Coordinates of C-alpha atoms and ligand atoms in Angstrom, one line a residue:
X182 CA -29.2 29.7 24.9
X183 CA -28.8 27.6 28.1
X184 CA -26.3 27.3 30.8
X185 CA -24.5 24.1 31.5
X186 CA -23.5 24.1 35.2
X187 CA -20.4 21.4 36.0
X188 CA -17.6 21.4 38.4
X189 CA -15.3 23.4 35.7
X190 CA -17.7 26.3 35.8
X191 CA -20.9 27.6 34.3
X192 CA -21.1 27.9 30.5
X193 CA -23.7 29.6 28.1
X194 CA -24.1 27.0 25.2
X195 CA -26.3 27.0 22.2
X196 CA -26.8 24.4 19.3
X197 CA -25.6 25.4 16.0
X198 CA -27.0 26.9 13.9
X199 CA -29.3 28.5 16.5
X200 CA -33.1 28.5 16.1
X201 CA -35.4 30.8 17.3
X202 CA -37.6 28.1 19.1
X203 CA -34.8 25.8 20.3
X204 CA -35.9 23.3 23.0
X205 CA -33.0 20.9 22.9
X206 CA -30.0 21.5 24.8
X207 CA -26.3 21.8 23.3
X208 CA -25.1 19.0 25.6
X209 CA -26.4 15.8 27.1
X210 CA -26.0 13.8 30.2
X211 CA -23.0 11.9 28.9
X212 CA -21.2 15.4 28.6
X213 CA -22.2 16.2 32.2
X214 CA -21.0 12.6 33.5
X215 CA -17.6 12.9 31.9
X216 CA -16.7 16.5 33.1
X217 CA -17.9 15.2 36.6
X218 CA -15.7 12.3 36.3
X219 CA -12.6 14.0 35.0
X220 CA -13.0 16.6 37.7
X221 CA -13.3 14.2 40.7
X222 CA -10.7 12.0 39.4
X223 CA -8.2 14.7 38.8
X224 CA -7.9 12.7 35.5
X225 CA -5.6 15.4 33.6
X226 CA -3.1 18.1 34.2
X227 CA -2.3 21.0 32.1
X228 CA 0.8 19.3 30.9
X229 CA -1.1 16.6 29.3
X230 CA -2.0 16.5 25.8
X231 CA -5.8 16.2 25.3
X232 CA -7.8 15.1 22.3
X233 CA -11.6 15.3 22.4
X234 CA -13.3 13.7 19.7
X235 CA -17.1 14.2 18.4
X236 CA -18.0 16.9 20.8
X237 CA -21.3 18.1 19.7
X238 CA -21.4 21.8 20.0
X239 CA -18.3 22.4 22.1
X240 CA -19.8 21.5 25.5
X241 CA -16.6 19.7 26.4
X242 CA -14.0 21.7 24.7
X243 CA -15.5 24.8 26.3
X244 CA -15.5 23.4 29.8
X245 CA -11.9 22.0 29.1
X246 CA -10.7 24.9 27.5
X247 CA -7.8 25.4 30.3
X248 CA -6.3 22.3 29.1
X249 CA -5.8 23.7 25.5
X250 CA -7.5 20.5 23.9
X251 CA -7.6 19.4 20.3
X252 CA -11.0 19.0 19.2
X253 CA -11.7 16.4 16.4
X254 CA -14.7 16.4 14.5
X255 CA -16.4 15.3 11.2
X256 CA -18.9 18.0 11.4
X257 CA -18.6 21.5 10.3
X258 CA -21.9 22.5 12.3
X259 CA -20.1 21.1 15.5
X260 CA -17.1 23.2 14.6
X261 CA -19.0 26.1 14.0
X262 CA -20.9 25.5 17.3
X263 CA -17.6 25.0 19.3
X264 CA -16.4 28.4 17.9
X265 CA -19.6 30.3 18.7
X266 CA -19.7 28.8 22.4
X267 CA -15.8 29.7 23.0
X268 CA -16.9 33.2 22.1
X269 CA -20.0 33.2 24.1
X270 CA -18.1 32.3 27.0
X271 CA -15.1 35.0 26.3
X272 CA -12.6 32.1 25.7
X273 CA -10.0 33.0 23.2
X274 CA -10.3 30.8 19.8
X275 CA -6.8 29.8 20.2
X276 CA -7.6 27.8 23.5
X277 CA -9.1 24.9 21.5
X278 CA -7.3 23.7 18.4
X279 CA -10.1 22.3 15.9
X280 CA -8.9 19.5 13.6
X281 CA -11.1 17.7 10.9
X282 CA -11.8 13.9 10.5
X283 CA -9.8 14.1 7.5
X284 CA -6.5 15.8 9.0
X285 CA -3.6 13.7 9.8
X286 CA -2.9 13.4 13.5
X287 CA 0.5 14.3 14.8
X288 CA 2.4 13.0 17.9
X289 CA 0.8 11.2 20.9
X290 CA -2.0 12.1 23.3
X291 CA -1.9 11.4 27.0
X292 CA -5.7 11.8 27.3
X293 CA -8.5 11.4 25.0
X294 CA -12.4 11.9 25.6
X295 CA -14.6 10.3 23.1
X296 CA -18.2 11.1 22.7
X297 CA -19.7 8.0 21.1
X298 CA -20.8 8.8 17.5
X299 CA -24.3 7.4 16.1
X300 CA -22.3 5.3 13.5
X301 CA -20.5 2.4 14.8
X302 CA -18.4 2.7 11.4
X303 CA -17.4 6.0 12.4
X304 CA -16.2 5.0 15.8
X305 CA -14.3 2.1 14.2
X306 CA -12.5 4.3 11.9
X307 CA -11.7 6.9 14.6
X308 CA -10.2 4.1 16.8
X309 CA -7.8 2.9 14.1
X310 CA -7.1 6.7 13.6
X311 CA -6.1 7.3 17.1
X312 CA -4.3 4.0 18.1
X313 CA -1.1 5.1 16.6
X314 CA -1.2 8.3 18.7
X315 CA -1.3 6.5 22.0
X316 CA 1.3 5.3 24.1
X317 CA 1.5 3.1 27.4
X318 CA 0.2 5.7 30.0
X319 CA -2.5 7.2 27.6
X320 CA -6.0 7.2 29.1
X321 CA -9.0 7.0 27.1
X322 CA -12.8 7.5 28.4
X323 CA -15.6 7.5 26.2
X324 CA -18.9 8.4 26.9
X325 CA -22.6 8.2 25.5
X326 CA -26.2 7.7 26.1
X327 CA -27.0 4.2 27.2
X328 CA -29.0 3.5 23.9
X329 CA -25.9 4.5 21.9
X330 CA -23.8 2.0 23.6
X331 CA -23.9 -1.6 22.6
X332 CA -21.8 -4.9 23.0
X333 CA -20.6 -4.1 19.6
X334 CA -19.5 -0.8 20.7
X335 CA -17.4 -2.2 23.5
X336 CA -16.1 -4.9 21.3
X337 CA -14.5 -2.3 19.1
X338 CA -12.7 -0.6 22.1
X339 CA -11.3 -4.3 23.1
X340 CA -10.4 -5.2 19.5
X341 CA -8.6 -2.0 18.4
X342 CA -7.3 -0.2 21.6
X343 CA -7.2 -2.7 24.5
X344 CA -9.0 -3.7 27.6
X345 CA -12.2 -2.2 28.2
X346 CA -14.8 -1.7 31.0
X347 CA -17.9 0.3 31.5
X348 CA -19.3 2.4 34.3
X349 CA -22.6 2.2 35.8
X350 CA -25.7 4.2 34.1
X351 CA -26.8 7.5 35.4
X352 CA -29.3 9.6 33.8
X353 CA -29.3 7.1 30.9
X354 CA -25.5 7.9 30.1
X355 CA -22.6 5.8 30.6
X356 CA -18.7 5.9 30.4
X357 CA -16.3 3.5 28.8
X358 CA -12.7 3.3 30.1
X359 CA -10.2 1.7 27.9
X360 CA -6.4 1.2 28.3
X361 CA -4.0 1.1 25.3
X362 CA -2.5 -2.5 24.6
X363 CA 0.5 -1.9 22.7
X364 CA 0.7 -5.8 21.8
X365 CA -2.8 -5.6 20.3
X366 CA -2.8 -6.3 16.4
X367 CA -5.9 -4.8 15.1
X368 CA -5.2 -5.0 11.6
X369 CA -5.8 -2.0 9.2
X370 CA -8.5 0.5 9.3
X371 CA -11.0 -1.0 6.5
X372 CA -12.2 2.5 5.6
X373 CA -12.9 4.1 3.1
X374 CA -14.8 1.2 1.5
X375 CA -16.4 1.1 -1.8
X376 CA -19.0 -0.6 -3.8
X377 CA -19.9 -0.8 -7.6
X378 CA -23.1 0.9 -8.6
X379 CA -25.0 -1.9 -10.0
X380 CA -25.3 -2.0 -13.7
X381 CA -23.0 0.9 -14.1
X382 CA -19.0 0.6 -13.8
X383 CA -19.0 3.6 -11.1
X384 CA -17.0 3.1 -7.9
X385 CA -18.9 4.6 -5.0
X386 CA -16.2 5.5 -2.4
X387 CA -17.4 5.9 1.3
X388 CA -15.5 7.1 4.2
X389 CA -16.7 5.9 7.6
X390 CA -19.4 8.6 8.7
X391 CA -21.0 8.7 5.2
X392 CA -25.0 8.1 4.9
X393 CA -25.6 4.4 3.6
X394 CA -21.8 3.6 3.5
X395 CA -22.3 0.1 2.8
X396 CA -24.8 0.0 -0.2
X397 CA -27.0 2.5 -2.2
X398 CA -29.9 3.8 0.2
X399 CA -33.1 2.7 -1.5
X400 CA -34.5 6.5 -1.5
X401 CA -31.0 7.4 -3.2
X402 CA -31.5 4.5 -5.7
X403 CA -35.0 5.8 -6.5
X404 CA -33.8 9.5 -7.0
X405 CA -31.1 8.5 -9.4
X406 CA -33.6 6.7 -11.8
X407 CA -35.3 10.2 -12.4
X408 CA -32.5 12.6 -12.3
X409 CA -33.2 15.2 -15.1
X410 CA -31.2 15.9 -18.2
X411 CA -31.3 19.2 -19.6
X412 CA -29.4 21.6 -21.5
X413 CA -30.6 24.3 -19.4
X414 CA -28.7 23.0 -16.5
X415 CA -25.3 24.4 -16.7
X416 CA -24.5 24.5 -12.8
X417 CA -25.9 21.7 -10.8
X418 CA -25.5 21.3 -6.8
X419 CA -25.7 18.1 -5.0
X420 CA -26.9 19.6 -1.7
X421 CA -26.0 17.2 1.1
X422 CA -24.1 15.1 -1.0
X423 CA -23.0 12.1 1.1
X424 CA -20.9 10.0 -1.2
X425 CA -21.9 12.1 -4.2
X426 CA -23.8 9.4 -6.1
X427 CA -26.8 11.8 -6.9
X428 CA -24.3 14.4 -8.5
X429 CA -22.4 11.7 -10.2
X430 CA -25.4 10.4 -12.2
X431 CA -26.5 14.1 -12.7
X432 CA -23.0 14.8 -14.2
X433 CA -23.6 11.8 -16.4
X434 CA -27.0 12.8 -17.6
X435 CA -25.9 16.5 -18.3
X436 CA -22.3 16.4 -19.8
X437 CA -22.0 20.1 -20.0
X438 CA -22.7 21.0 -16.3
X439 CA -20.4 22.0 -13.8
X440 CA -21.2 20.2 -10.5
X441 CA -20.9 21.5 -6.9
X442 CA -20.9 19.1 -4.0
X443 CA -21.8 20.2 -0.6
X444 CA -22.0 18.7 2.7
X445 CA -21.5 19.4 6.3
X446 CA -19.6 16.3 6.9
X447 CA -15.9 16.1 5.9
X448 CA -15.9 12.7 5.3
X449 CA -18.8 12.9 3.1
X450 CA -17.1 15.7 0.8
X451 CA -13.9 13.5 0.7
X452 CA -16.0 10.7 -0.5
X453 CA -17.9 12.7 -2.9
X454 CA -14.9 13.9 -4.4
X455 CA -13.1 10.4 -4.6
X456 CA -16.2 9.0 -6.0
X457 CA -16.5 11.7 -8.9
X458 CA -12.5 11.6 -9.6
X459 CA -12.8 7.8 -9.9
X460 CA -15.5 8.2 -12.5
X461 CA -14.5 11.3 -14.4
X462 CA -10.8 11.9 -13.6
X463 CA -10.3 15.7 -14.4
X464 CA -12.4 15.7 -17.2
X465 CA -15.4 17.6 -15.5
X466 CA -15.4 20.7 -13.7
X467 CA -16.7 20.2 -10.0
X468 CA -16.3 22.0 -6.9
X469 CA -16.5 20.0 -3.4
X470 CA -17.3 22.2 -0.2
X471 CA -17.8 21.5 3.4
X472 CA -20.5 24.1 4.3
X473 CA -23.8 24.6 6.2
X474 CA -26.1 24.2 3.3
X475 CA -25.9 26.9 0.5
X476 CA -24.0 29.4 2.4
X477 CA -21.4 31.1 0.3
X478 CA -23.4 30.6 -3.1
X479 CA -24.6 33.8 -4.7
X480 CA -28.4 34.5 -5.1
X481 CA -29.7 33.5 -8.5
X482 CA -26.7 31.6 -9.6
X483 CA -27.6 28.1 -10.0
X484 CA -29.9 26.1 -12.3
X485 CA -30.7 22.9 -10.6
X486 CA -30.2 21.8 -7.0
X487 CA -30.7 18.0 -6.1
X488 CA -31.4 17.3 -2.5
X489 CA -32.1 14.4 -0.5
X490 CA -32.5 16.3 3.2
X491 CA -31.3 14.8 6.4
X492 CA -33.7 13.8 8.7
X493 CA -31.7 13.3 11.6
X494 CA -29.0 15.6 12.8
X495 CA -26.9 15.6 15.8
X496 CA -29.4 13.0 17.5
X497 CA -32.3 15.5 16.8
X498 CA -35.0 14.4 14.9
X499 CA -37.0 16.9 12.7
X500 CA -37.2 18.6 9.3
X501 CA -35.9 22.0 10.1
X502 CA -32.9 21.3 8.2
X503 CA -34.8 20.3 5.0
X504 CA -36.7 23.6 5.5
X505 CA -33.5 25.6 6.0
X506 CA -32.1 23.9 2.7
X507 CA -35.4 24.6 0.5
X508 CA -35.4 28.3 1.8
X509 CA -31.9 28.7 0.9
X510 CA -32.4 26.8 -2.5
X511 CA -34.9 29.4 -3.5
X512 CA -32.6 32.3 -2.9
X513 CA -29.7 30.5 -4.8
X514 CA -31.8 29.3 -7.8
X515 CA -31.7 31.7 -10.9
X516 CA -35.2 32.6 -12.3
X517 CA -36.7 29.3 -13.8
X518 CA -34.3 27.2 -11.9
X519 CA -35.4 24.0 -10.3
X520 CA -35.0 22.3 -6.9
X521 CA -35.5 18.4 -7.0
X522 CA -36.0 16.9 -3.6
X523 CA -36.6 13.3 -2.6
X524 CA -38.2 12.5 0.8
X525 CA -40.3 9.7 2.7
X526 CA -43.9 10.4 1.6
X527 CA -44.9 11.0 5.2
X528 CA -42.5 14.1 5.6
X529 CA -45.0 16.2 3.6
X530 CA -42.1 18.2 1.7
X531 CA -44.6 19.3 -1.0
X532 CA -46.4 21.6 1.6
X533 CA -43.2 23.3 2.3
X534 CA -42.2 23.6 -1.6
X535 CA -45.6 25.2 -2.2
X536 CA -45.3 27.7 0.5
X537 CA -41.9 28.6 -0.5
X538 CA -42.0 28.6 -4.3
X539 CA -45.6 28.5 -4.9
X540 CA -45.6 25.6 -7.1
X541 CA -44.4 21.9 -7.0
X542 CA -44.8 19.0 -9.2
X543 CA -45.0 15.3 -8.4
X544 CA -42.0 13.7 -10.7
X545 CA -42.5 10.3 -9.3
X546 CA -43.6 8.2 -6.1
X547 CA -43.5 4.7 -4.9
X548 CA -44.8 3.2 -1.6
X549 CA -42.2 4.9 0.4
X550 CA -40.8 7.8 -1.4
X551 CA -41.8 11.0 -3.4
X552 CA -39.8 12.9 -5.8
X553 CA -41.0 16.6 -6.1
X554 CA -39.7 19.5 -8.4
X555 CA -40.4 23.3 -7.3
X556 CA -39.4 26.0 -10.0
X557 CA -38.4 29.3 -9.0
X558 CA -40.7 31.7 -10.7
Ligands
SAM210 C1 -29.9 11.7 3.5 S1 -28.4 12.1 3.3 C2 -28.1 12.2 1.5 C3 -26.8 11.6 1.1 C4 -26.9 11.5 -0.5 N1 -27.1 12.7 -1.2 C5 -27.7 10.3 -1.0 O1 -28.7 10.8 -1.4 O2 -27.3 9.3 -0.8 C6 -28.3 13.8 4.0 C7 -26.8 14.5 3.9 O3 -27.0 15.7 4.2 C8 -25.8 16.2 4.9 N2 -26.1 17.3 5.7 C9 -26.9 17.3 7.0 N3 -27.1 18.5 7.4 C10 -26.2 19.4 6.6 C11 -26.1 20.7 6.2 N4 -26.7 21.7 7.3 N5 -25.4 21.3 5.2 C12 -25.1 20.3 4.3 N6 -25.3 19.0 4.3 C13 -25.8 18.5 5.3 C14 -25.5 14.9 5.7 O4 -24.3 14.8 6.3 C15 -25.9 13.8 4.8 O5 -24.7 13.4 4.1

């Protein structure tokens, strides 16, 4: 828990989920730059309708709560972080309306603040999403760390919204100012996109923010070659499902199994659902949930968990999410149930699995990846 000190006030903020030895802040220099700018410029009044997009853990929403913003995010963790931080600062939940990336926007916004997402595709889809909800006097300010802002980023604003300029960089952050041009015709939002899984007829449907949305990731490709087929596997979880390609192949190889698709990204879960429905219609039992890992699953309830863990989360690099997922998997698996994991060889997941499960087997490996299995005993 740390304190953000900005002209709007002092706020206690933490990342979500909160970890014991957290050394990363719940905000960055781009958040500070935006908050300072909107204050100095008297950028908005309480009569303005404000939309905040991609707020990481609620730093902007908490500091701007007096304007009753709407906070739009694709991330369940970001939303939970925002709720937790509102509470930590004694701000009523109702001051910030949280909307998901898959919700339909209503009406027009006078002011829009955008934190630049890591994925250019996600930004592109978001600019298409907000364009119909702008008017001639709408003002849009985006901000991000310099390393996340490229010529291609600015071109998206120019092409989809209107004239764009940037601020000077400060503390490695910079702002983008964009004016809505009513006469611009940016064409239609190209998302969701799809590709056909090679040698098979499956359509893999990808909303913009999804992991490897243009083509099958090489790790996922290796994983699907080895997905097991077992009469024991009645309940299978695709944990961190992305577009659902792993669970799709698991369903094919285990025709009697019921599938569960979990991701913290709303676009991922929507993609997995679209992919699965395109393949099986309503003929297979499947559940699609936006959640933090395996929260909500009963202990000893699942036969097989398939996991290609995230390595980056909210610009932080590390394996703590993988560790969290493996730990939860051990509780949720029934006795004899199996966790199958793919990872880059250098990540050393086998050490974690051995520590948690007391066993692991090397199913397959190539120069880059290793597929491991751990059994709950
Ligand atoms: C490496 S991708 C794998 C995607 C897909 N399974 C594949 O193999 O192509 C990891 C996925 O984990 C999701 N993820 C990250 N943190 C999560 C969490 N705490 N709970 C659930 N899913 C999470 C990410 O959104 C991402 O879709």
